[in-house]
JSON list of N, CA, C and O in Angstrom, two decimals:
[
{"chain": "A", "resi": 246, "resn": "UNK", "atom": "N", "xyz": [-1.27, 3.98, -14.09]},
{"chain": "A", "resi": 246, "resn": "UNK", "atom": "CA", "xyz": [-1.51, 2.93, -13.07]},
{"chain": "A", "resi": 246, "resn": "UNK", "atom": "C", "xyz": [-0.17, 2.43, -12.56]},
{"chain": "A", "resi": 246, "resn": "UNK", "atom": "O", "xyz": [0.79, 2.23, -13.31]},
{"chain": "A", "resi": 247, "resn": "UNK", "atom": "N", "xyz": [-0.05, 2.32, -11.31]},
{"chain": "A", "resi": 247, "resn": "UNK", "atom": "CA", "xyz": [1.09, 1.80, -10.57]},
{"chain": "A", "resi": 247, "resn": "UNK", "atom": "C", "xyz": [0.82, 0.39, -10.04]},
{"chain": "A", "resi": 247, "resn": "UNK", "atom": "O", "xyz": [-0.29, 0.06, -9.81]},
{"chain": "A", "resi": 248, "resn": "UNK", "atom": "N", "xyz": [1.90, -0.33, -9.77]},
{"chain": "A", "resi": 248, "resn": "UNK", "atom": "CA", "xyz": [1.74, -1.66, -9.16]},
{"chain": "A", "resi": 248, "resn": "UNK", "atom": "C", "xyz": [2.10, -1.59, -7.68]},
{"chain": "A", "resi": 248, "resn": "UNK", "atom": "O", "xyz": [3.19, -0.95, -7.33]},
{"chain": "A", "resi": 249, "resn": "UNK", "atom": "N", "xyz": [1.38, -2.22, -6.85]},
{"chain": "A", "resi": 249, "resn": "UNK", "atom": "CA", "xyz": [1.59, -2.24, -5.45]},
{"chain": "A", "resi": 249, "resn": "UNK", "atom": "C", "xyz": [1.51, -3.67, -4.93]},
{"chain": "A", "resi": 249, "resn": "UNK", "atom": "O", "xyz": [0.84, -4.59, -5.53]},
{"chain": "A", "resi": 250, "resn": "UNK", "atom": "N", "xyz": [2.22, -3.98, -3.83]},
{"chain": "A", "resi": 250, "resn": "UNK", "atom": "CA", "xyz": [2.14, -5.27, -3.14]},
{"chain": "A", "resi": 250, "resn": "UNK", "atom": "C", "xyz": [2.38, -5.09, -1.64]},
{"chain": "A", "resi": 250, "resn": "UNK", "atom": "O", "xyz": [2.94, -4.10, -1.19]},
{"chain": "A", "resi": 251, "resn": "UNK", "atom": "N", "xyz": [1.93, -6.10, -0.85]},
{"chain": "A", "resi": 251, "resn": "UNK", "atom": "CA", "xyz": [2.26, -6.07, 0.55]},
{"chain": "A", "resi": 251, "resn": "UNK", "atom": "C", "xyz": [3.61, -6.64, 0.66]},
{"chain": "A", "resi": 251, "resn": "UNK", "atom": "O", "xyz": [3.94, -7.69, 0.06]},
{"chain": "A", "resi": 252, "resn": "UNK", "atom": "N", "xyz": [4.52, -6.03, 1.42]},
{"chain": "A", "resi": 252, "resn": "UNK", "atom": "CA", "xyz": [5.89, -6.45, 1.61]},
{"chain": "A", "resi": 252, "resn": "UNK", "atom": "C", "xyz": [5.91, -7.86, 2.15]},
{"chain": "A", "resi": 252, "resn": "UNK", "atom": "O", "xyz": [5.20, -8.24, 3.03]},
{"chain": "A", "resi": 253, "resn": "UNK", "atom": "N", "xyz": [6.75, -8.66, 1.43]},
{"chain": "A", "resi": 253, "resn": "UNK", "atom": "CA", "xyz": [6.90, -10.13, 1.86]},
{"chain": "A", "resi": 253, "resn": "UNK", "atom": "C", "xyz": [5.96, -11.04, 1.02]},
{"chain": "A", "resi": 253, "resn": "UNK", "atom": "O", "xyz": [6.04, -12.29, 1.21]},
{"chain": "A", "resi": 254, "resn": "UNK", "atom": "N", "xyz": [5.13, -10.52, 0.11]},
{"chain": "A", "resi": 254, "resn": "UNK", "atom": "CA", "xyz": [4.26, -11.40, -0.67]},
{"chain": "A", "resi": 254, "resn": "UNK", "atom": "C", "xyz": [4.69, -11.10, -2.14]},
{"chain": "A", "resi": 254, "resn": "UNK", "atom": "O", "xyz": [5.34, -10.17, -2.50]},
{"chain": "A", "resi": 255, "resn": "UNK", "atom": "N", "xyz": [4.22, -11.99, -2.99]},
{"chain": "A", "resi": 255, "resn": "UNK", "atom": "CA", "xyz": [4.54, -11.89, -4.44]},
{"chain": "A", "resi": 255, "resn": "UNK", "atom": "C", "xyz": [3.37, -11.32, -5.24]},
{"chain": "A", "resi": 255, "resn": "UNK", "atom": "O", "xyz": [3.54, -10.81, -6.34]},
{"chain": "A", "resi": 256, "resn": "UNK", "atom": "N", "xyz": [2.14, -11.28, -4.69]},
{"chain": "A", "resi": 256, "resn": "UNK", "atom": "CA", "xyz": [0.98, -10.88, -5.42]},
{"chain": "A", "resi": 256, "resn": "UNK", "atom": "C", "xyz": [0.96, -9.33, -5.56]},
{"chain": "A", "resi": 256, "resn": "UNK", "atom": "O", "xyz": [1.10, -8.58, -4.58]},
{"chain": "A", "resi": 257, "resn": "UNK", "atom": "N", "xyz": [0.78, -8.82, -6.75]},
{"chain": "A", "resi": 257, "resn": "UNK", "atom": "CA", "xyz": [0.72, -7.42, -6.95]},
{"chain": "A", "resi": 257, "resn": "UNK", "atom": "C", "xyz": [-0.64, -7.04, -7.61]},
{"chain": "A", "resi": 257, "resn": "UNK", "atom": "O", "xyz": [-1.32, -7.88, -8.25]},
{"chain": "A", "resi": 258, "resn": "UNK", "atom": "N", "xyz": [-1.04, -5.80, -7.46]},
{"chain": "A", "resi": 258, "resn": "UNK", "atom": "CA", "xyz": [-2.26, -5.27, -8.05]},
{"chain": "A", "resi": 258, "resn": "UNK", "atom": "C", "xyz": [-1.94, -3.88, -8.67]},
{"chain": "A", "resi": 258, "resn": "UNK", "atom": "O", "xyz": [-0.99, -3.22, -8.24]},
{"chain": "A", "resi": 259, "resn": "UNK", "atom": "N", "xyz": [-2.68, -3.57, -9.67]},
{"chain": "A", "resi": 259, "resn": "UNK", "atom": "CA", "xyz": [-2.58, -2.28, -10.36]},
{"chain": "A", "resi": 259, "resn": "UNK", "atom": "C", "xyz": [-3.57, -1.32, -9.73]},
{"chain": "A", "resi": 259, "resn": "UNK", "atom": "O", "xyz": [-4.73, -1.67, -9.59]},
{"chain": "A", "resi": 260, "resn": "UNK", "atom": "N", "xyz": [-3.13, -0.14, -9.39]},
{"chain": "A", "resi": 260, "resn": "UNK", "atom": "CA", "xyz": [-4.06, 0.88, -8.77]},
{"chain": "A", "resi": 260, "resn": "UNK", "atom": "C", "xyz": [-3.51, 2.26, -9.08]},
{"chain": "A", "resi": 260, "resn": "UNK", "atom": "O", "xyz": [-2.36, 2.50, -9.35]},
{"chain": "A", "resi": 261, "resn": "UNK", "atom": "N", "xyz": [-4.37, 3.22, -8.97]},
{"chain": "A", "resi": 261, "resn": "UNK", "atom": "CA", "xyz": [-4.04, 4.61, -9.23]},
{"chain": "A", "resi": 261, "resn": "UNK", "atom": "C", "xyz": [-3.38, 5.29, -8.02]},
{"chain": "A", "resi": 261, "resn": "UNK", "atom": "O", "xyz": [-2.55, 6.18, -8.16]},
{"chain": "A", "resi": 262, "resn": "UNK", "atom": "N", "xyz": [-3.69, 4.80, -6.80]},
{"chain": "A", "resi": 262, "resn": "UNK", "atom": "CA", "xyz": [-3.17, 5.41, -5.55]},
{"chain": "A", "resi": 262, "resn": "UNK", "atom": "C", "xyz": [-3.04, 4.35, -4.51]},
{"chain": "A", "resi": 262, "resn": "UNK", "atom": "O", "xyz": [-3.56, 3.25, -4.62]},
{"chain": "A", "resi": 263, "resn": "UNK", "atom": "N", "xyz": [-2.39, 4.69, -3.44]},
{"chain": "A", "resi": 263, "resn": "UNK", "atom": "CA", "xyz": [-2.21, 3.79, -2.27]},
{"chain": "A", "resi": 263, "resn": "UNK", "atom": "C", "xyz": [-3.56, 3.34, -1.70]},
{"chain": "A", "resi": 263, "resn": "UNK", "atom": "O", "xyz": [-3.75, 2.21, -1.44]},
{"chain": "A", "resi": 264, "resn": "UNK", "atom": "N", "xyz": [-4.48, 4.32, -1.53]},
{"chain": "A", "resi": 264, "resn": "UNK", "atom": "CA", "xyz": [-5.75, 3.87, -0.92]},
{"chain": "A", "resi": 264, "resn": "UNK", "atom": "C", "xyz": [-6.53, 2.84, -1.74]},
{"chain": "A", "resi": 264, "resn": "UNK", "atom": "O", "xyz": [-7.07, 1.92, -1.23]},
{"chain": "A", "resi": 265, "resn": "UNK", "atom": "N", "xyz": [-6.46, 3.05, -3.10]},
{"chain": "A", "resi": 265, "resn": "UNK", "atom": "CA", "xyz": [-7.12, 2.12, -3.97]},
{"chain": "A", "resi": 265, "resn": "UNK", "atom": "C", "xyz": [-6.49, 0.75, -3.88]},
{"chain": "A", "resi": 265, "resn": "UNK", "atom": "O", "xyz": [-7.21, -0.30, -3.87]},
{"chain": "A", "resi": 266, "resn": "UNK", "atom": "N", "xyz": [-5.18, 0.73, -3.78]},
{"chain": "A", "resi": 266, "resn": "UNK", "atom": "CA", "xyz": [-4.42, -0.61, -3.68]},
{"chain": "A", "resi": 266, "resn": "UNK", "atom": "C", "xyz": [-4.75, -1.27, -2.34]},
{"chain": "A", "resi": 266, "resn": "UNK", "atom": "O", "xyz": [-4.98, -2.47, -2.27]},
{"chain": "A", "resi": 267, "resn": "UNK", "atom": "N", "xyz": [-4.83, -0.47, -1.29]},
{"chain": "A", "resi": 267, "resn": "UNK", "atom": "CA", "xyz": [-5.19, -1.03, 0.03]},
{"chain": "A", "resi": 267, "resn": "UNK", "atom": "C", "xyz": [-6.62, -1.58, 0.05]},
{"chain": "A", "resi": 267, "resn": "UNK", "atom": "O", "xyz": [-6.88, -2.64, 0.61]},
{"chain": "A", "resi": 268, "resn": "UNK", "atom": "N", "xyz": [-7.56, -0.93, -0.64]},
{"chain": "A", "resi": 268, "resn": "UNK", "atom": "CA", "xyz": [-8.89, -1.45, -0.74]},
{"chain": "A", "resi": 268, "resn": "UNK", "atom": "C", "xyz": [-8.93, -2.80, -1.48]},
{"chain": "A", "resi": 268, "resn": "UNK", "atom": "O", "xyz": [-9.63, -3.72, -1.10]},
{"chain": "A", "resi": 269, "resn": "UNK", "atom": "N", "xyz": [-8.04, -2.98, -2.47]},
{"chain": "A", "resi": 269, "resn": "UNK", "atom": "CA", "xyz": [-7.99, -4.25, -3.20]},
{"chain": "A", "resi": 269, "resn": "UNK", "atom": "C", "xyz": [-7.27, -5.34, -2.46]},
{"chain": "A", "resi": 269, "resn": "UNK", "atom": "O", "xyz": [-7.66, -6.46, -2.46]},
{"chain": "A", "resi": 270, "resn": "UNK", "atom": "N", "xyz": [-6.19, -4.99, -1.74]},
{"chain": "A", "resi": 270, "resn": "UNK", "atom": "CA", "xyz": [-5.39, -6.02, -1.09]},
{"chain": "A", "resi": 270, "resn": "UNK", "atom": "C", "xyz": [-5.69, -6.29, 0.38]},
{"chain": "A", "resi": 270, "resn": "UNK", "atom": "O", "xyz": [-5.52, -7.44, 0.85]},
{"chain": "A", "resi": 271, "resn": "UNK", "atom": "N", "xyz": [-6.17, -5.28, 1.10]},
{"chain": "A", "resi": 271, "resn": "UNK", "atom": "CA", "xyz": [-6.32, -5.44, 2.53]},
{"chain": "A", "resi": 271, "resn": "UNK", "atom": "C", "xyz": [-7.77, -5.67, 2.94]},
{"chain": "A", "resi": 271, "resn": "UNK", "atom": "O", "xyz": [-8.14, -6.65, 3.53]},
{"chain": "A", "resi": 272, "resn": "UNK", "atom": "N", "xyz": [-8.63, -4.70, 2.67]},
{"chain": "A", "resi": 272, "resn": "UNK", "atom": "CA", "xyz": [-9.99, -4.76, 3.12]},
{"chain": "A", "resi": 272, "resn": "UNK", "atom": "C", "xyz": [-10.89, -3.90, 2.18]},
{"chain": "A", "resi": 272, "resn": "UNK", "atom": "O", "xyz": [-10.75, -2.69, 2.19]},
{"chain": "A", "resi": 273, "resn": "UNK", "atom": "N", "xyz": [-11.76, -4.50, 1.47]},
{"chain": "A", "resi": 273, "resn": "UNK", "atom": "CA", "xyz": [-12.61, -3.81, 0.50]},
{"chain": "A", "resi": 273, "resn": "UNK", "atom": "C", "xyz": [-13.62, -2.85, 1.23]},
{"chain": "A", "resi": 273, "resn": "UNK", "atom": "O", "xyz": [-14.11, -1.93, 0.57]},
{"chain": "A", "resi": 274, "resn": "UNK", "atom": "N", "xyz": [-13.85, -3.08, 2.51]},
{"chain": "A", "resi": 274, "resn": "UNK", "atom": "CA", "xyz": [-14.77, -2.17, 3.24]},
{"chain": "A", "resi": 274, "resn": "UNK", "atom": "C", "xyz": [-14.14, -0.89, 3.65]},
{"chain": "A", "resi": 274, "resn": "UNK", "atom": "O", "xyz": [-14.80, 0.00, 4.14]},
{"chain": "A", "resi": 275, "resn": "UNK", "atom": "N", "xyz": [-12.81, -0.82, 3.55]},
{"chain": "A", "resi": 275, "resn": "UNK", "atom": "CA", "xyz": [-12.08, 0.41, 3.96]},
{"chain": "A", "resi": 275, "resn": "UNK", "atom": "C", "xyz": [-11.94, 0.49, 5.44]},
{"chain": "A", "resi": 275, "resn": "UNK", "atom": "O", "xyz": [-11.79, 1.56, 6.04]},
{"chain": "A", "resi": 276, "resn": "UNK", "atom": "N", "xyz": [-12.00, -0.63, 6.14]},
{"chain": "A", "resi": 276, "resn": "UNK", "atom": "CA", "xyz": [-11.89, -0.72, 7.59]},
{"chain": "A", "resi": 276, "resn": "UNK", "atom": "C", "xyz": [-10.41, -0.80, 8.02]},
{"chain": "A", "resi": 276, "resn": "UNK", "atom": "O", "xyz": [-9.99, -1.81, 8.62]},
{"chain": "A", "resi": 277, "resn": "UNK", "atom": "N", "xyz": [-9.61, 0.25, 7.72]},
{"chain": "A", "resi": 277, "resn": "UNK", "atom": "CA", "xyz": [-8.18, 0.26, 8.07]},
{"chain": "A", "resi": 277, "resn": "UNK", "atom": "C", "xyz": [-7.75, 1.66, 8.20]},
{"chain": "A", "resi": 277, "resn": "UNK", "atom": "O", "xyz": [-8.43, 2.57, 7.72]},
{"chain": "A", "resi": 278, "resn": "UNK", "atom": "N", "xyz": [-6.59, 1.84, 8.81]},
{"chain": "A", "resi": 278, "resn": "UNK", "atom": "CA", "xyz": [-5.90, 3.14, 8.87]},
{"chain": "A", "resi": 278, "resn": "UNK", "atom": "C", "xyz": [-4.51, 2.98, 8.20]},
{"chain": "A", "resi": 278, "resn": "UNK", "atom": "O", "xyz": [-3.97, 1.93, 8.20]},
{"chain": "A", "resi": 279, "resn": "UNK", "atom": "N", "xyz": [-4.02, 4.08, 7.60]},
{"chain": "A", "resi": 279, "resn": "UNK", "atom": "CA", "xyz": [-2.68, 3.97, 6.97]},
{"chain": "A", "resi": 279, "resn": "UNK", "atom": "C", "xyz": [-2.05, 5.32, 7.06]},
{"chain": "A", "resi": 279, "resn": "UNK", "atom": "O", "xyz": [-2.61, 6.39, 7.19]},
{"chain": "A", "resi": 280, "resn": "UNK", "atom": "N", "xyz": [-0.69, 5.27, 6.91]},
{"chain": "A", "resi": 280, "resn": "UNK", "atom": "CA", "xyz": [0.12, 6.42, 6.83]},
{"chain": "A", "resi": 280, "resn": "UNK", "atom": "C", "xyz": [1.08, 6.38, 5.69]},
{"chain": "A", "resi": 280, "resn": "UNK", "atom": "O", "xyz": [1.85, 5.35, 5.58]},
{"chain": "A", "resi": 281, "resn": "UNK", "atom": "N", "xyz": [1.04, 7.29, 4.78]},
{"chain": "A", "resi": 281, "resn": "UNK", "atom": "CA", "xyz": [1.86, 7.26, 3.60]},
{"chain": "A", "resi": 281, "resn": "UNK", "atom": "C", "xyz": [3.28, 7.75, 3.82]},
{"chain": "A", "resi": 281, "resn": "UNK", "atom": "O", "xyz": [3.52, 8.61, 4.68]},
{"chain": "A", "resi": 282, "resn": "UNK", "atom": "N", "xyz": [4.24, 7.21, 3.03]},
{"chain": "A", "resi": 282, "resn": "UNK", "atom": "CA", "xyz": [5.64, 7.62, 3.10]},
{"chain": "A", "resi": 282, "resn": "UNK", "atom": "C", "xyz": [6.23, 7.63, 1.72]},
{"chain": "A", "resi": 282, "resn": "UNK", "atom": "O", "xyz": [5.57, 7.08, 0.83]},
{"chain": "A", "resi": 283, "resn": "UNK", "atom": "N", "xyz": [7.42, 8.19, 1.55]},
{"chain": "A", "resi": 283, "resn": "UNK", "atom": "CA", "xyz": [8.05, 8.24, 0.25]},
{"chain": "A", "resi": 283, "resn": "UNK", "atom": "C", "xyz": [9.53, 7.69, 0.40]},
{"chain": "A", "resi": 283, "resn": "UNK", "atom": "O", "xyz": [10.15, 7.93, 1.41]},
{"chain": "A", "resi": 284, "resn": "UNK", "atom": "N", "xyz": [9.93, 6.95, -0.56]},
{"chain": "A", "resi": 284, "resn": "UNK", "atom": "CA", "xyz": [11.33, 6.42, -0.54]},
{"chain": "A", "resi": 284, "resn": "UNK", "atom": "C", "xyz": [12.36, 7.47, -0.89]},
{"chain": "A", "resi": 284, "resn": "UNK", "atom": "O", "xyz": [13.41, 7.45, -0.41]},
{"chain": "A", "resi": 285, "resn": "UNK", "atom": "N", "xyz": [12.02, 8.43, -1.81]},
{"chain": "A", "resi": 285, "resn": "UNK", "atom": "CA", "xyz": [12.99, 9.35, -2.23]},
{"chain": "A", "resi": 285, "resn": "UNK", "atom": "C", "xyz": [12.42, 10.78, -2.14]},
{"chain": "A", "resi": 285, "resn": "UNK", "atom": "O", "xyz": [11.21, 10.96, -2.02]},
{"chain": "A", "resi": 286, "resn": "UNK", "atom": "N", "xyz": [13.25, 11.75, -2.14]},
{"chain": "A", "resi": 286, "resn": "UNK", "atom": "CA", "xyz": [12.83, 13.12, -2.00]},
{"chain": "A", "resi": 286, "resn": "UNK", "atom": "C", "xyz": [12.04, 13.55, -3.29]},
{"chain": "A", "resi": 286, "resn": "UNK", "atom": "O", "xyz": [11.24, 14.42, -3.22]},
{"chain": "A", "resi": 287, "resn": "UNK", "atom": "N", "xyz": [12.31, 12.91, -4.35]},
{"chain": "A", "resi": 287, "resn": "UNK", "atom": "CA", "xyz": [11.63, 13.27, -5.66]},
{"chain": "A", "resi": 287, "resn": "UNK", "atom": "C", "xyz": [10.25, 12.60, -5.68]},
{"chain": "A", "resi": 287, "resn": "UNK", "atom": "O", "xyz": [9.55, 12.79, -6.65]},
{"chain": "A", "resi": 288, "resn": "UNK", "atom": "N", "xyz": [9.91, 11.80, -4.68]},
{"chain": "A", "resi": 288, "resn": "UNK", "atom": "CA", "xyz": [8.62, 11.17, -4.57]},
{"chain": "A", "resi": 288, "resn": "UNK", "atom": "C", "xyz": [8.24, 10.22, -5.70]},
{"chain": "A", "resi": 288, "resn": "UNK", "atom": "O", "xyz": [7.16, 10.21, -6.25]},
{"chain": "A", "resi": 289, "resn": "UNK", "atom": "N", "xyz": [9.23, 9.44, -6.13]},
{"chain": "A", "resi": 289, "resn": "UNK", "atom": "CA", "xyz": [9.02, 8.52, -7.21]},
{"chain": "A", "resi": 289, "resn": "UNK", "atom": "C", "xyz": [8.35, 7.24, -6.75]},
{"chain": "A", "resi": 289, "resn": "UNK", "atom": "O", "xyz": [7.59, 6.63, -7.44]},
{"chain": "A", "resi": 290, "resn": "UNK", "atom": "N", "xyz": [8.76, 6.75, -5.55]},
{"chain": "A", "resi": 290, "resn": "UNK", "atom": "CA", "xyz": [8.23, 5.45, -5.04]},
{"chain": "A", "resi": 290, "resn": "UNK", "atom": "C", "xyz": [7.54, 5.76, -3.67]},
{"chain": "A", "resi": 290, "resn": "UNK", "atom": "O", "xyz": [8.10, 6.48, -2.86]},
{"chain": "A", "resi": 291, "resn": "UNK", "atom": "N", "xyz": [6.40, 5.18, -3.46]},
{"chain": "A", "resi": 291, "resn": "UNK", "atom": "CA", "xyz": [5.70, 5.39, -2.23]},
{"chain": "A", "resi": 291, "resn": "UNK", "atom": "C", "xyz": [5.47, 4.06, -1.49]},
{"chain": "A", "resi": 291, "resn": "UNK", "atom": "O", "xyz": [5.54, 3.00, -2.10]},
{"chain": "A", "resi": 292, "resn": "UNK", "atom": "N", "xyz": [5.23, 4.20, -0.19]},
{"chain": "A", "resi": 292, "resn": "UNK", "atom": "CA", "xyz": [4.87, 3.02, 0.60]},
{"chain": "A", "resi": 292, "resn": "UNK", "atom": "C", "xyz": [4.02, 3.54, 1.75]},
{"chain": "A", "resi": 292, "resn": "UNK", "atom": "O", "xyz": [3.94, 4.70, 2.00]},
{"chain": "A", "resi": 293, "resn": "UNK", "atom": "N", "xyz": [3.29, 2.59, 2.41]},
{"chain": "A", "resi": 293, "resn": "UNK", "atom": "CA", "xyz": [2.39, 2.99, 3.48]},
{"chain": "A", "resi": 293, "resn": "UNK", "atom": "C", "xyz": [2.39, 1.90, 4.51]},
{"chain": "A", "resi": 293, "resn": "UNK", "atom": "O", "xyz": [2.36, 0.67, 4.20]},
{"chain": "A", "resi": 294, "resn": "UNK", "atom": "N", "xyz": [2.33, 2.33, 5.80]},
{"chain": "A", "resi": 294, "resn": "UNK", "atom": "CA", "xyz": [2.05, 1.45, 6.89]},
{"chain": "A", "resi": 294, "resn": "UNK", "atom": "C", "xyz": [0.57, 1.37, 7.08]},
{"chain": "A", "resi": 294, "resn": "UNK", "atom": "O", "xyz": [-0.08, 2.43, 7.04]},
{"chain": "A", "resi": 295, "resn": "UNK", "atom": "N", "xyz": [0.04, 0.12, 7.23]},
{"chain": "A", "resi": 295, "resn": "UNK", "atom": "CA", "xyz": [-1.39, 0.03, 7.46]},
{"chain": "A", "resi": 295, "resn": "UNK", "atom": "C", "xyz": [-1.72, -0.86, 8.66]},
{"chain": "A", "resi": 295, "resn": "UNK", "atom": "O", "xyz": [-0.91, -1.65, 9.05]},
{"chain": "A", "resi": 296, "resn": "UNK", "atom": "N", "xyz": [-2.94, -0.67, 9.20]},
{"chain": "A", "resi": 296, "resn": "UNK", "atom": "CA", "xyz": [-3.38, -1.51, 10.30]},
{"chain": "A", "resi": 296, "resn": "UNK", "atom": "C", "xyz": [-4.93, -1.61, 10.16]},
{"chain": "A", "resi": 296, "resn": "UNK", "atom": "O", "xyz": [-5.60, -0.57, 10.00]},
{"chain": "A", "resi": 297, "resn": "UNK", "atom": "N", "xyz": [-5.46, -2.86, 10.21]},
{"chain": "A", "resi": 297, "resn": "UNK", "atom": "CA", "xyz": [-6.90, -3.05, 10.09]},
{"chain": "A", "resi": 297, "resn": "UNK", "atom": "C", "xyz": [-7.49, -3.03, 11.53]},
{"chain": "A", "resi": 297, "resn": "UNK", "atom": "O", "xyz": [-6.78, -3.03, 12.51]},
{"chain": "A", "resi": 298, "resn": "UNK", "atom": "N", "xyz": [-8.78, -3.01, 11.59]},
{"chain": "A", "resi": 298, "resn": "UNK", "atom": "CA", "xyz": [-9.51, -2.95, 12.83]},
{"chain": "A", "resi": 298, "resn": "UNK", "atom": "C", "xyz": [-9.35, -4.28, 13.57]},
{"chain": "A", "resi": 298, "resn": "UNK", "atom": "O", "xyz": [-9.45, -4.34, 14.77]},
{"chain": "A", "resi": 299, "resn": "UNK", "atom": "N", "xyz": [-9.03, -5.40, 12.85]},
{"chain": "A", "resi": 299, "resn": "UNK", "atom": "CA", "xyz": [-8.87, -6.68, 13.56]},
{"chain": "A", "resi": 299, "resn": "UNK", "atom": "C", "xyz": [-7.39, -6.99, 13.83]},
{"chain": "A", "resi": 299, "resn": "UNK", "atom": "O", "xyz": [-7.08, -8.11, 14.17]},
{"chain": "A", "resi": 300, "resn": "UNK", "atom": "N", "xyz": [-6.52, -5.99, 13.71]},
{"chain": "A", "resi": 300, "resn": "UNK", "atom": "CA", "xyz": [-5.17, -6.15, 14.18]},
{"chain": "A", "resi": 300, "resn": "UNK", "atom": "C", "xyz": [-4.11, -6.55, 13.17]},
{"chain": "A", "resi": 300, "resn": "UNK", "atom": "O", "xyz": [-2.96, -6.71, 13.52]},
{"chain": "A", "resi": 301, "resn": "UNK", "atom": "N", "xyz": [-4.49, -6.72, 11.90]},
{"chain": "A", "resi": 301, "resn": "UNK", "atom": "CA", "xyz": [-3.48, -7.03, 10.87]},
{"chain": "A", "resi": 301, "resn": "UNK", "atom": "C", "xyz": [-2.68, -5.76, 10.49]},
{"chain": "A", "resi": 301, "resn": "UNK", "atom": "O", "xyz": [-3.24, -4.80, 10.14]},
{"chain": "A", "resi": 302, "resn": "UNK", "atom": "N", "xyz": [-1.35, -5.89, 10.64]},
{"chain": "A", "resi": 302, "resn": "UNK", "atom": "CA", "xyz": [-0.45, -4.76, 10.33]},
{"chain": "A", "resi": 302, "resn": "UNK", "atom": "C", "xyz": [0.47, -5.21, 9.22]},
{"chain": "A", "resi": 302, "resn": "UNK", "atom": "O", "xyz": [0.77, -6.39, 9.09]},
{"chain": "A", "resi": 303, "resn": "UNK", "atom": "N", "xyz": [0.89, -4.22, 8.43]},
{"chain": "A", "resi": 303, "resn": "UNK", "atom": "CA", "xyz": [1.82, -4.53, 7.37]},
{"chain": "A", "resi": 303, "resn": "UNK", "atom": "C", "xyz": [2.30, -3.23, 6.64]},
{"chain": "A", "resi": 303, "resn": "UNK", "atom": "O", "xyz": [1.92, -2.13, 7.00]},
{"chain": "A", "resi": 304, "resn": "UNK", "atom": "N", "xyz": [3.04, -3.48, 5.55]},
{"chain": "A", "resi": 304, "resn": "UNK", "atom": "CA", "xyz": [3.54, -2.40, 4.79]},
{"chain": "A", "resi": 304, "resn": "UNK", "atom": "C", "xyz": [3.17, -2.67, 3.30]},
{"chain": "A", "resi": 304, "resn": "UNK", "atom": "O", "xyz": [3.48, -3.76, 2.78]},
{"chain": "A", "resi": 305, "resn": "UNK", "atom": "N", "xyz": [2.54, -1.74, 2.72]},
{"chain": "A", "resi": 305, "resn": "UNK", "atom": "CA", "xyz": [2.27, -1.75, 1.29]},
{"chain": "A", "resi": 305, "resn": "UNK", "atom": "C", "xyz": [3.27, -0.94, 0.53]},
{"chain": "A", "resi": 305, "resn": "UNK", "atom": "O", "xyz": [3.55, 0.22, 0.90]},
{"chain": "A", "resi": 306, "resn": "UNK", "atom": "N", "xyz": [3.87, -1.52, -0.53]},
{"chain": "A", "resi": 306, "resn": "UNK", "atom": "CA", "xyz": [4.90, -0.78, -1.21]},
{"chain": "A", "resi": 306, "resn": "UNK", "atom": "C", "xyz": [4.60, -0.75, -2.71]},
{"chain": "A", "resi": 306, "resn": "UNK", "atom": "O", "xyz": [4.05, -1.67, -3.28]},
{"chain": "A", "resi": 307, "resn": "UNK", "atom": "N", "xyz": [5.12, 0.28, -3.35]},
{"chain": "A", "resi": 307, "resn": "UNK", "atom": "CA", "xyz": [5.02, 0.42, -4.75]},
{"chain": "A", "resi": 307, "resn": "UNK", "atom": "C", "xyz": [6.15, -0.40, -5.39]},
{"chain": "A", "resi": 307, "resn": "UNK", "atom": "O", "xyz": [7.27, -0.30, -4.98]},
{"chain": "A", "resi": 308, "resn": "UNK", "atom": "N", "xyz": [5.80, -1.12, -6.46]},
{"chain": "A", "resi": 308, "resn": "UNK", "atom": "CA", "xyz": [6.82, -1.99, -7.10]},
{"chain": "A", "resi": 308, "resn": "UNK", "atom": "C", "xyz": [7.41, -1.29, -8.26]},
{"chain": "A", "resi": 308, "resn": "UNK", "atom": "O", "xyz": [6.75, -0.57, -8.98]}
]
C-alpha cells in the first residue's frame, strides 16, 4: 500500500493505486477524469492530474 495526498493538503490516504486513492479523496462515485505521470524514469513515485465533472481540478501525489 502506498500513501497519496492532494498537493497542498496534509491529509493522506493509503491505497493500492492512483485510481483507488482518487476514489477515496476526490469522488467516491468515480465522476472524474485523470492522467497519470511519473516523477522518475524508474517509476518510483507517481502523480496524477485530475478534474471532476463539477470543475474541481488538482494534483494527486504519492507521498
